[in-house]
Amino acid sequence: DVKVTQSSRYLVKRTGEKVFLECVQDMDHENMFWYRQDPGLGLRLIYFSYDVKMKEKGDIPEGYSVSREKKERFSLILESASTNQTSMYLCASTGQEYNEQFFGPGTRLTVL
Amino acid sequence: AQSVTQPDIHITVSEGASLELRCNYSYGATPYLFWYVQSPGQGLQLLLKYFSGDTLVQGIKGFEAEFKRSQSSFNLRKPSVHWSDAAEYFCAVGPPGGKLIFGQGTELSVKP
């Protein structure tokens, strides 16, 4: 059974803190994605990665960075959290042959 | 520009009634099309997908969708809605193995 896991379901941080969101997939997928989800805006792509150490900016990369040191793990980093980064963060992965994306359960981040 | 539009932000149907959720897309190439469902506080689960072939596709939980190229639409249908179908539904389009573009989502409420 395919699985994408995220390190936390709920997270509360303070403005200015460095925040790490971790995502792990067990399907040997090449491609991994980070989205943020806000009411009325759907899912917006922050960053994605086609391979280890490879990354590309999505639609809203400002204020975020990513790291992919191992194939199964894709980390999202908020260098200095701000209140406008309060959101639901979803990680997904997919193989090269088709692009059905498998999603993790999400991390609801609140920045105070 | 590539885009996905879900015209209905919120729909309410009675249990046992039929359902149709609309999705229109703008995409330059042959689209890969998806419908995902998100229950409250959860990640996204794939309902069905269209890659090629028969334009009427069957998915999980009794859902189906029809691809109409001439109308650039991929509407989701279910003949009889159950209370457990209350959730948010997302339509998405994308290239093989690549980024998906998501619609804004349609929230479905089910009246007893």
JSON list of C-alpha atoms in Angstrom, two decimals:
[
{"chain": "A", "resi": 1, "resn": "ASP", "atom": "CA", "xyz": [0.00, 0.00, 0.00]},
{"chain": "A", "resi": 2, "resn": "VAL", "atom": "CA", "xyz": [1.45, 3.33, -1.05]},
{"chain": "A", "resi": 3, "resn": "LYS", "atom": "CA", "xyz": [2.25, 5.76, 1.67]},
{"chain": "A", "resi": 4, "resn": "VAL", "atom": "CA", "xyz": [3.24, 9.38, 2.06]},
{"chain": "A", "resi": 5, "resn": "THR", "atom": "CA", "xyz": [3.83, 10.52, 5.62]},
{"chain": "A", "resi": 6, "resn": "GLN", "atom": "CA", "xyz": [4.33, 13.98, 7.05]},
{"chain": "A", "resi": 7, "resn": "SER", "atom": "CA", "xyz": [6.19, 14.60, 10.27]},
{"chain": "A", "resi": 8, "resn": "SER", "atom": "CA", "xyz": [3.44, 16.51, 12.08]},
{"chain": "A", "resi": 9, "resn": "ARG", "atom": "CA", "xyz": [-0.33, 16.86, 11.75]},
{"chain": "A", "resi": 10, "resn": "TYR", "atom": "CA", "xyz": [-0.45, 20.09, 13.72]},
{"chain": "A", "resi": 11, "resn": "LEU", "atom": "CA", "xyz": [2.30, 22.59, 14.41]},
{"chain": "A", "resi": 12, "resn": "VAL", "atom": "CA", "xyz": [2.31, 25.92, 16.24]},
{"chain": "A", "resi": 13, "resn": "LYS", "atom": "CA", "xyz": [5.30, 28.22, 15.81]},
{"chain": "A", "resi": 14, "resn": "ARG", "atom": "CA", "xyz": [6.18, 31.82, 16.59]},
{"chain": "A", "resi": 15, "resn": "THR", "atom": "CA", "xyz": [6.97, 34.56, 14.11]},
{"chain": "A", "resi": 16, "resn": "GLY", "atom": "CA", "xyz": [10.62, 34.48, 13.11]},
{"chain": "A", "resi": 17, "resn": "GLU", "atom": "CA", "xyz": [11.20, 30.83, 13.97]},
{"chain": "A", "resi": 18, "resn": "LYS", "atom": "CA", "xyz": [12.79, 28.45, 11.48]},
{"chain": "A", "resi": 19, "resn": "VAL", "atom": "CA", "xyz": [10.32, 25.69, 10.65]},
{"chain": "A", "resi": 20, "resn": "PHE", "atom": "CA", "xyz": [10.98, 22.30, 9.09]},
{"chain": "A", "resi": 21, "resn": "LEU", "atom": "CA", "xyz": [8.22, 20.21, 7.55]},
{"chain": "A", "resi": 22, "resn": "GLU", "atom": "CA", "xyz": [9.25, 16.69, 6.63]},
{"chain": "A", "resi": 23, "resn": "CYS", "atom": "CA", "xyz": [7.73, 14.38, 4.06]},
{"chain": "A", "resi": 24, "resn": "VAL", "atom": "CA", "xyz": [8.64, 10.75, 3.42]},
{"chain": "A", "resi": 25, "resn": "GLN", "atom": "CA", "xyz": [7.35, 8.40, 0.71]},
{"chain": "A", "resi": 26, "resn": "ASP", "atom": "CA", "xyz": [7.89, 4.67, 0.48]},
{"chain": "A", "resi": 27, "resn": "MET", "atom": "CA", "xyz": [7.05, 4.17, -3.21]},
{"chain": "A", "resi": 28, "resn": "ASP", "atom": "CA", "xyz": [10.48, 4.93, -4.70]},
{"chain": "A", "resi": 29, "resn": "HIS", "atom": "CA", "xyz": [8.93, 7.87, -6.55]},
{"chain": "A", "resi": 30, "resn": "GLU", "atom": "CA", "xyz": [11.16, 10.29, -8.40]},
{"chain": "A", "resi": 31, "resn": "ASN", "atom": "CA", "xyz": [8.94, 13.34, -8.11]},
{"chain": "A", "resi": 32, "resn": "MET", "atom": "CA", "xyz": [7.87, 15.07, -4.93]},
{"chain": "A", "resi": 33, "resn": "PHE", "atom": "CA", "xyz": [5.84, 18.21, -4.35]},
{"chain": "A", "resi": 34, "resn": "TRP", "atom": "CA", "xyz": [4.96, 20.68, -1.63]},
{"chain": "A", "resi": 35, "resn": "TYR", "atom": "CA", "xyz": [1.65, 22.55, -1.75]},
{"chain": "A", "resi": 36, "resn": "ARG", "atom": "CA", "xyz": [-0.09, 24.95, 0.52]},
{"chain": "A", "resi": 37, "resn": "GLN", "atom": "CA", "xyz": [-3.85, 24.92, 0.76]},
{"chain": "A", "resi": 38, "resn": "ASP", "atom": "CA", "xyz": [-5.94, 27.93, 1.73]},
{"chain": "A", "resi": 39, "resn": "PRO", "atom": "CA", "xyz": [-9.73, 28.32, 1.65]},
{"chain": "A", "resi": 40, "resn": "GLY", "atom": "CA", "xyz": [-10.99, 29.46, -1.74]},
{"chain": "A", "resi": 41, "resn": "LEU", "atom": "CA", "xyz": [-7.56, 29.18, -3.33]},
{"chain": "A", "resi": 42, "resn": "GLY", "atom": "CA", "xyz": [-7.26, 25.45, -3.79]},
{"chain": "A", "resi": 43, "resn": "LEU", "atom": "CA", "xyz": [-3.77, 23.95, -3.79]},
{"chain": "A", "resi": 44, "resn": "ARG", "atom": "CA", "xyz": [-0.85, 26.10, -4.81]},
{"chain": "A", "resi": 45, "resn": "LEU", "atom": "CA", "xyz": [2.51, 24.61, -5.63]},
{"chain": "A", "resi": 46, "resn": "ILE", "atom": "CA", "xyz": [5.43, 25.88, -3.55]},
{"chain": "A", "resi": 47, "resn": "TYR", "atom": "CA", "xyz": [8.32, 23.72, -4.76]},
{"chain": "A", "resi": 48, "resn": "PHE", "atom": "CA", "xyz": [8.85, 20.40, -6.47]},
{"chain": "A", "resi": 49, "resn": "SER", "atom": "CA", "xyz": [11.71, 18.01, -7.03]},
{"chain": "A", "resi": 50, "resn": "TYR", "atom": "CA", "xyz": [12.36, 15.62, -9.92]},
{"chain": "A", "resi": 51, "resn": "ASP", "atom": "CA", "xyz": [15.35, 13.92, -8.36]},
{"chain": "A", "resi": 52, "resn": "VAL", "atom": "CA", "xyz": [17.68, 13.93, -5.39]},
{"chain": "A", "resi": 53, "resn": "LYS", "atom": "CA", "xyz": [19.24, 17.35, -4.92]},
{"chain": "A", "resi": 54, "resn": "MET", "atom": "CA", "xyz": [17.09, 18.74, -7.75]},
{"chain": "A", "resi": 55, "resn": "LYS", "atom": "CA", "xyz": [14.45, 21.35, -7.05]},
{"chain": "A", "resi": 56, "resn": "GLU", "atom": "CA", "xyz": [12.34, 23.78, -8.98]},
{"chain": "A", "resi": 57, "resn": "LYS", "atom": "CA", "xyz": [10.22, 26.68, -7.87]},
{"chain": "A", "resi": 58, "resn": "GLY", "atom": "CA", "xyz": [6.50, 26.38, -8.08]},
{"chain": "A", "resi": 59, "resn": "ASP", "atom": "CA", "xyz": [3.98, 29.19, -8.15]},
{"chain": "A", "resi": 60, "resn": "ILE", "atom": "CA", "xyz": [4.56, 30.62, -4.64]},
{"chain": "A", "resi": 61, "resn": "PRO", "atom": "CA", "xyz": [8.17, 29.90, -3.54]},
{"chain": "A", "resi": 62, "resn": "GLU", "atom": "CA", "xyz": [8.76, 33.17, -1.71]},
{"chain": "A", "resi": 63, "resn": "GLY", "atom": "CA", "xyz": [9.60, 32.64, 1.95]},
{"chain": "A", "resi": 64, "resn": "TYR", "atom": "CA", "xyz": [10.23, 28.92, 1.49]},
{"chain": "A", "resi": 65, "resn": "SER", "atom": "CA", "xyz": [13.12, 26.65, 0.63]},
{"chain": "A", "resi": 66, "resn": "VAL", "atom": "CA", "xyz": [13.38, 22.88, 0.21]},
{"chain": "A", "resi": 67, "resn": "SER", "atom": "CA", "xyz": [15.86, 20.08, 0.62]},
{"chain": "A", "resi": 68, "resn": "ARG", "atom": "CA", "xyz": [16.01, 16.66, -0.96]},
{"chain": "A", "resi": 69, "resn": "GLU", "atom": "CA", "xyz": [19.10, 14.74, 0.15]},
{"chain": "A", "resi": 70, "resn": "LYS", "atom": "CA", "xyz": [17.52, 11.30, -0.20]},
{"chain": "A", "resi": 71, "resn": "LYS", "atom": "CA", "xyz": [15.03, 10.04, -2.75]},
{"chain": "A", "resi": 72, "resn": "GLU", "atom": "CA", "xyz": [12.36, 9.24, -0.20]},
{"chain": "A", "resi": 73, "resn": "ARG", "atom": "CA", "xyz": [12.50, 12.48, 1.78]},
{"chain": "A", "resi": 74, "resn": "PHE", "atom": "CA", "xyz": [11.52, 16.02, 0.79]},
{"chain": "A", "resi": 75, "resn": "SER", "atom": "CA", "xyz": [11.70, 18.80, 3.36]},
{"chain": "A", "resi": 76, "resn": "LEU", "atom": "CA", "xyz": [10.05, 22.20, 3.30]},
{"chain": "A", "resi": 77, "resn": "ILE", "atom": "CA", "xyz": [11.79, 24.95, 5.24]},
{"chain": "A", "resi": 78, "resn": "LEU", "atom": "CA", "xyz": [10.37, 28.25, 6.40]},
{"chain": "A", "resi": 79, "resn": "GLU", "atom": "CA", "xyz": [13.51, 30.27, 7.11]},
{"chain": "A", "resi": 80, "resn": "SER", "atom": "CA", "xyz": [11.70, 32.87, 9.21]},
{"chain": "A", "resi": 81, "resn": "ALA", "atom": "CA", "xyz": [8.05, 32.03, 9.76]},
{"chain": "A", "resi": 82, "resn": "SER", "atom": "CA", "xyz": [5.48, 34.77, 9.33]},
{"chain": "A", "resi": 83, "resn": "THR", "atom": "CA", "xyz": [1.79, 34.88, 10.19]},
{"chain": "A", "resi": 84, "resn": "ASN", "atom": "CA", "xyz": [0.82, 34.82, 6.51]},
{"chain": "A", "resi": 85, "resn": "GLN", "atom": "CA", "xyz": [2.36, 31.36, 6.29]},
{"chain": "A", "resi": 86, "resn": "THR", "atom": "CA", "xyz": [-0.34, 29.96, 8.54]},
{"chain": "A", "resi": 87, "resn": "SER", "atom": "CA", "xyz": [-1.86, 27.31, 6.31]},
{"chain": "A", "resi": 88, "resn": "MET", "atom": "CA", "xyz": [-2.33, 23.63, 5.55]},
{"chain": "A", "resi": 89, "resn": "TYR", "atom": "CA", "xyz": [0.76, 22.14, 3.90]},
{"chain": "A", "resi": 90, "resn": "LEU", "atom": "CA", "xyz": [0.42, 19.04, 1.75]},
{"chain": "A", "resi": 91, "resn": "CYS", "atom": "CA", "xyz": [3.17, 16.86, 0.39]},
{"chain": "A", "resi": 92, "resn": "ALA", "atom": "CA", "xyz": [2.73, 14.58, -2.63]},
{"chain": "A", "resi": 93, "resn": "SER", "atom": "CA", "xyz": [4.78, 12.19, -4.74]},
{"chain": "A", "resi": 94, "resn": "THR", "atom": "CA", "xyz": [4.50, 10.53, -8.14]},
{"chain": "A", "resi": 95, "resn": "GLY", "atom": "CA", "xyz": [6.48, 8.26, -10.44]},
{"chain": "A", "resi": 96, "resn": "GLN", "atom": "CA", "xyz": [7.79, 9.20, -13.88]},
{"chain": "A", "resi": 97, "resn": "GLU", "atom": "CA", "xyz": [5.43, 7.05, -15.94]},
{"chain": "A", "resi": 98, "resn": "TYR", "atom": "CA", "xyz": [2.26, 8.81, -14.97]},
{"chain": "A", "resi": 99, "resn": "ASN", "atom": "CA", "xyz": [1.40, 11.70, -12.79]},
{"chain": "A", "resi": 100, "resn": "GLU", "atom": "CA", "xyz": [-1.18, 10.41, -10.37]},
{"chain": "A", "resi": 101, "resn": "GLN", "atom": "CA", "xyz": [-0.02, 12.12, -7.21]},
{"chain": "A", "resi": 102, "resn": "PHE", "atom": "CA", "xyz": [-0.23, 10.46, -3.82]},
{"chain": "A", "resi": 103, "resn": "PHE", "atom": "CA", "xyz": [-0.77, 12.82, -0.93]},
{"chain": "A", "resi": 104, "resn": "GLY", "atom": "CA", "xyz": [0.23, 12.86, 2.68]},
{"chain": "A", "resi": 105, "resn": "PRO", "atom": "CA", "xyz": [-2.28, 13.73, 5.42]},
{"chain": "A", "resi": 106, "resn": "GLY", "atom": "CA", "xyz": [-1.14, 17.34, 5.64]},
{"chain": "A", "resi": 107, "resn": "THR", "atom": "CA", "xyz": [0.39, 19.55, 8.31]},
{"chain": "A", "resi": 108, "resn": "ARG", "atom": "CA", "xyz": [-1.70, 22.37, 9.67]},
{"chain": "A", "resi": 109, "resn": "LEU", "atom": "CA", "xyz": [0.77, 25.09, 10.60]},
{"chain": "A", "resi": 110, "resn": "THR", "atom": "CA", "xyz": [-0.17, 28.05, 12.76]},
{"chain": "A", "resi": 111, "resn": "VAL", "atom": "CA", "xyz": [2.29, 30.92, 13.10]},
{"chain": "A", "resi": 112, "resn": "LEU", "atom": "CA", "xyz": [1.60, 33.22, 16.03]},
{"chain": "B", "resi": 1, "resn": "ALA", "atom": "CA", "xyz": [-2.62, 30.30, -19.69]},
{"chain": "B", "resi": 2, "resn": "GLN", "atom": "CA", "xyz": [-3.18, 26.90, -18.16]},
{"chain": "B", "resi": 3, "resn": "SER", "atom": "CA", "xyz": [-5.95, 26.83, -15.61]},
{"chain": "B", "resi": 4, "resn": "VAL", "atom": "CA", "xyz": [-8.68, 24.78, -14.00]},
{"chain": "B", "resi": 5, "resn": "THR", "atom": "CA", "xyz": [-12.02, 26.29, -13.01]},
{"chain": "B", "resi": 6, "resn": "GLN", "atom": "CA", "xyz": [-14.54, 24.79, -10.67]},
{"chain": "B", "resi": 7, "resn": "PRO", "atom": "CA", "xyz": [-17.45, 27.22, -10.93]},
{"chain": "B", "resi": 8, "resn": "ASP", "atom": "CA", "xyz": [-19.26, 26.04, -7.81]},
{"chain": "B", "resi": 9, "resn": "ILE", "atom": "CA", "xyz": [-17.59, 26.87, -4.51]},
{"chain": "B", "resi": 10, "resn": "HIS", "atom": "CA", "xyz": [-20.24, 25.15, -2.42]},
{"chain": "B", "resi": 11, "resn": "ILE", "atom": "CA", "xyz": [-23.01, 22.71, -3.33]},
{"chain": "B", "resi": 12, "resn": "THR", "atom": "CA", "xyz": [-25.69, 21.21, -1.09]},
{"chain": "B", "resi": 13, "resn": "VAL", "atom": "CA", "xyz": [-27.61, 18.11, -2.14]},
{"chain": "B", "resi": 14, "resn": "SER", "atom": "CA", "xyz": [-30.03, 15.84, -0.37]},
{"chain": "B", "resi": 15, "resn": "GLU", "atom": "CA", "xyz": [-28.97, 12.33, 0.51]},
{"chain": "B", "resi": 16, "resn": "GLY", "atom": "CA", "xyz": [-30.00, 10.00, -2.30]},
{"chain": "B", "resi": 17, "resn": "ALA", "atom": "CA", "xyz": [-30.06, 12.77, -4.90]},
{"chain": "B", "resi": 18, "resn": "SER", "atom": "CA", "xyz": [-27.79, 12.82, -7.91]},
{"chain": "B", "resi": 19, "resn": "LEU", "atom": "CA", "xyz": [-24.68, 14.97, -8.04]},
{"chain": "B", "resi": 20, "resn": "GLU", "atom": "CA", "xyz": [-22.69, 16.72, -10.72]},
{"chain": "B", "resi": 21, "resn": "LEU", "atom": "CA", "xyz": [-19.60, 18.78, -9.97]},
{"chain": "B", "resi": 22, "resn": "ARG", "atom": "CA", "xyz": [-18.31, 20.90, -12.81]},
{"chain": "B", "resi": 23, "resn": "CYS", "atom": "CA", "xyz": [-14.74, 21.28, -13.96]},
{"chain": "B", "resi": 24, "resn": "ASN", "atom": "CA", "xyz": [-13.45, 23.26, -16.94]},
{"chain": "B", "resi": 25, "resn": "TYR", "atom": "CA", "xyz": [-9.85, 23.48, -17.95]},
{"chain": "B", "resi": 26, "resn": "SER", "atom": "CA", "xyz": [-7.60, 25.45, -20.24]},
{"chain": "B", "resi": 27, "resn": "TYR", "atom": "CA", "xyz": [-4.60, 23.43, -21.36]},
{"chain": "B", "resi": 28, "resn": "GLY", "atom": "CA", "xyz": [-2.46, 23.51, -24.48]},
{"chain": "B", "resi": 29, "resn": "ALA", "atom": "CA", "xyz": [-1.70, 19.81, -24.87]},
{"chain": "B", "resi": 30, "resn": "THR", "atom": "CA", "xyz": [-3.63, 16.59, -24.35]},
{"chain": "B", "resi": 31, "resn": "PRO", "atom": "CA", "xyz": [-4.61, 16.75, -20.72]},
{"chain": "B", "resi": 32, "resn": "TYR", "atom": "CA", "xyz": [-4.27, 14.18, -18.00]},
{"chain": "B", "resi": 33, "resn": "LEU", "atom": "CA", "xyz": [-7.29, 14.84, -15.76]},
{"chain": "B", "resi": 34, "resn": "PHE", "atom": "CA", "xyz": [-7.98, 13.95, -12.17]},
{"chain": "B", "resi": 35, "resn": "TRP", "atom": "CA", "xyz": [-10.59, 14.28, -9.47]},
{"chain": "B", "resi": 36, "resn": "TYR", "atom": "CA", "xyz": [-9.47, 14.18, -5.85]},
{"chain": "B", "resi": 37, "resn": "VAL", "atom": "CA", "xyz": [-11.55, 14.20, -2.66]},
{"chain": "B", "resi": 38, "resn": "GLN", "atom": "CA", "xyz": [-10.51, 15.63, 0.68]},
{"chain": "B", "resi": 39, "resn": "SER", "atom": "CA", "xyz": [-12.37, 14.76, 3.87]},
{"chain": "B", "resi": 40, "resn": "PRO", "atom": "CA", "xyz": [-12.09, 17.29, 6.73]},
{"chain": "B", "resi": 41, "resn": "GLY", "atom": "CA", "xyz": [-8.59, 17.41, 8.17]},
{"chain": "B", "resi": 42, "resn": "GLN", "atom": "CA", "xyz": [-7.27, 14.83, 5.72]},
{"chain": "B", "resi": 43, "resn": "GLY", "atom": "CA", "xyz": [-5.02, 14.72, 2.69]},
{"chain": "B", "resi": 44, "resn": "LEU", "atom": "CA", "xyz": [-6.30, 14.26, -0.85]},
{"chain": "B", "resi": 45, "resn": "GLN", "atom": "CA", "xyz": [-7.46, 10.89, -2.15]},
{"chain": "B", "resi": 46, "resn": "LEU", "atom": "CA", "xyz": [-7.69, 10.11, -5.85]},
{"chain": "B", "resi": 47, "resn": "LEU", "atom": "CA", "xyz": [-11.25, 9.41, -7.02]},
{"chain": "B", "resi": 48, "resn": "LEU", "atom": "CA", "xyz": [-10.54, 8.82, -10.69]},
{"chain": "B", "resi": 49, "resn": "LYS", "atom": "CA", "xyz": [-8.30, 9.80, -13.57]},
{"chain": "B", "resi": 50, "resn": "TYR", "atom": "CA", "xyz": [-8.44, 10.14, -17.33]},
{"chain": "B", "resi": 51, "resn": "PHE", "atom": "CA", "xyz": [-5.38, 9.60, -19.48]},
{"chain": "B", "resi": 52, "resn": "SER", "atom": "CA", "xyz": [-6.81, 8.39, -22.81]},
{"chain": "B", "resi": 53, "resn": "GLY", "atom": "CA", "xyz": [-9.40, 6.05, -24.34]},
{"chain": "B", "resi": 54, "resn": "ASP", "atom": "CA", "xyz": [-12.98, 5.82, -23.15]},
{"chain": "B", "resi": 55, "resn": "THR", "atom": "CA", "xyz": [-14.12, 9.30, -22.21]},
{"chain": "B", "resi": 56, "resn": "LEU", "atom": "CA", "xyz": [-16.38, 8.01, -19.43]},
{"chain": "B", "resi": 57, "resn": "VAL", "atom": "CA", "xyz": [-14.23, 6.87, -16.52]},
{"chain": "B", "resi": 58, "resn": "GLN", "atom": "CA", "xyz": [-15.28, 5.06, -13.41]},
{"chain": "B", "resi": 59, "resn": "GLY", "atom": "CA", "xyz": [-13.74, 5.74, -10.04]},
{"chain": "B", "resi": 60, "resn": "ILE", "atom": "CA", "xyz": [-13.97, 4.69, -6.45]},
{"chain": "B", "resi": 61, "resn": "LYS", "atom": "CA", "xyz": [-17.00, 5.19, -4.20]},
{"chain": "B", "resi": 62, "resn": "GLY", "atom": "CA", "xyz": [-19.44, 5.06, -7.14]},
{"chain": "B", "resi": 63, "resn": "PHE", "atom": "CA", "xyz": [-18.15, 8.22, -8.86]},
{"chain": "B", "resi": 64, "resn": "GLU", "atom": "CA", "xyz": [-17.72, 8.66, -12.58]},
{"chain": "B", "resi": 65, "resn": "ALA", "atom": "CA", "xyz": [-16.53, 11.49, -14.80]},
{"chain": "B", "resi": 66, "resn": "GLU", "atom": "CA", "xyz": [-16.86, 12.30, -18.45]},
{"chain": "B", "resi": 67, "resn": "PHE", "atom": "CA", "xyz": [-14.18, 13.97, -20.53]},
{"chain": "B", "resi": 68, "resn": "LYS", "atom": "CA", "xyz": [-15.58, 16.26, -23.21]},
{"chain": "B", "resi": 69, "resn": "ARG", "atom": "CA", "xyz": [-12.78, 17.67, -25.32]},
{"chain": "B", "resi": 70, "resn": "SER", "atom": "CA", "xyz": [-15.03, 20.02, -27.29]},
{"chain": "B", "resi": 71, "resn": "GLN", "atom": "CA", "xyz": [-16.20, 21.65, -24.06]},
{"chain": "B", "resi": 72, "resn": "SER", "atom": "CA", "xyz": [-12.87, 21.39, -22.20]},
{"chain": "B", "resi": 73, "resn": "SER", "atom": "CA", "xyz": [-14.77, 19.83, -19.35]},
{"chain": "B", "resi": 74, "resn": "PHE", "atom": "CA", "xyz": [-14.34, 16.91, -16.99]},
{"chain": "B", "resi": 75, "resn": "ASN", "atom": "CA", "xyz": [-17.45, 16.84, -14.80]},
{"chain": "B", "resi": 76, "resn": "LEU", "atom": "CA", "xyz": [-17.80, 14.48, -11.86]},
{"chain": "B", "resi": 77, "resn": "ARG", "atom": "CA", "xyz": [-21.06, 12.63, -11.27]},
{"chain": "B", "resi": 78, "resn": "LYS", "atom": "CA", "xyz": [-22.66, 10.29, -8.81]},
{"chain": "B", "resi": 79, "resn": "PRO", "atom": "CA", "xyz": [-26.20, 8.92, -9.21]},
{"chain": "B", "resi": 80, "resn": "SER", "atom": "CA", "xyz": [-27.05, 8.76, -5.50]},
{"chain": "B", "resi": 81, "resn": "VAL", "atom": "CA", "xyz": [-25.17, 10.73, -2.87]},
{"chain": "B", "resi": 82, "resn": "HIS", "atom": "CA", "xyz": [-24.48, 9.35, 0.60]},
{"chain": "B", "resi": 83, "resn": "TRP", "atom": "CA", "xyz": [-23.92, 11.43, 3.73]},
{"chain": "B", "resi": 84, "resn": "SER", "atom": "CA", "xyz": [-20.33, 10.19, 3.80]},
{"chain": "B", "resi": 85, "resn": "ASP", "atom": "CA", "xyz": [-19.69, 11.94, 0.46]},
{"chain": "B", "resi": 86, "resn": "ALA", "atom": "CA", "xyz": [-19.65, 15.32, 2.22]},
{"chain": "B", "resi": 87, "resn": "ALA", "atom": "CA", "xyz": [-16.14, 16.61, 1.55]},
{"chain": "B", "resi": 88, "resn": "GLU", "atom": "CA", "xyz": [-14.20, 18.96, -0.68]},
{"chain": "B", "resi": 89, "resn": "TYR", "atom": "CA", "xyz": [-13.58, 17.92, -4.26]},
{"chain": "B", "resi": 90, "resn": "PHE", "atom": "CA", "xyz": [-10.70, 19.07, -6.46]},
{"chain": "B", "resi": 91, "resn": "CYS", "atom": "CA", "xyz": [-10.29, 18.79, -10.19]},
{"chain": "B", "resi": 92, "resn": "ALA", "atom": "CA", "xyz": [-6.72, 18.82, -11.57]},
{"chain": "B", "resi": 93, "resn": "VAL", "atom": "CA", "xyz": [-4.93, 18.72, -14.92]},
{"chain": "B", "resi": 94, "resn": "GLY", "atom": "CA", "xyz": [-1.31, 18.15, -15.80]},
{"chain": "B", "resi": 95, "resn": "PRO", "atom": "CA", "xyz": [1.33, 16.61, -18.05]},
{"chain": "B", "resi": 96, "resn": "PRO", "atom": "CA", "xyz": [2.67, 13.08, -17.57]},
{"chain": "B", "resi": 97, "resn": "GLY", "atom": "CA", "xyz": [4.94, 12.94, -14.53]},
{"chain": "B", "resi": 98, "resn": "GLY", "atom": "CA", "xyz": [4.81, 16.66, -13.96]},
{"chain": "B", "resi": 99, "resn": "LYS", "atom": "CA", "xyz": [3.09, 19.40, -12.07]},
{"chain": "B", "resi": 100, "resn": "LEU", "atom": "CA", "xyz": [-0.66, 19.41, -11.58]},
{"chain": "B", "resi": 101, "resn": "ILE", "atom": "CA", "xyz": [-2.84, 22.48, -11.77]},
{"chain": "B", "resi": 102, "resn": "PHE", "atom": "CA", "xyz": [-5.69, 22.33, -9.31]},
{"chain": "B", "resi": 103, "resn": "GLY", "atom": "CA", "xyz": [-9.05, 24.02, -9.30]},
{"chain": "B", "resi": 104, "resn": "GLN", "atom": "CA", "xyz": [-10.21, 26.02, -6.32]},
{"chain": "B", "resi": 105, "resn": "GLY", "atom": "CA", "xyz": [-12.29, 23.15, -4.99]},
{"chain": "B", "resi": 106, "resn": "THR", "atom": "CA", "xyz": [-16.00, 22.52, -4.50]},
{"chain": "B", "resi": 107, "resn": "GLU", "atom": "CA", "xyz": [-17.29, 21.86, -1.03]},
{"chain": "B", "resi": 108, "resn": "LEU", "atom": "CA", "xyz": [-20.13, 19.37, -0.94]},
{"chain": "B", "resi": 109, "resn": "SER", "atom": "CA", "xyz": [-22.68, 19.31, 1.87]},
{"chain": "B", "resi": 110, "resn": "VAL", "atom": "CA", "xyz": [-25.25, 16.52, 2.12]},
{"chain": "B", "resi": 111, "resn": "LYS", "atom": "CA", "xyz": [-28.66, 17.12, 3.70]},
{"chain": "B", "resi": 112, "resn": "PRO", "atom": "CA", "xyz": [-30.31, 14.18, 5.49]}
]
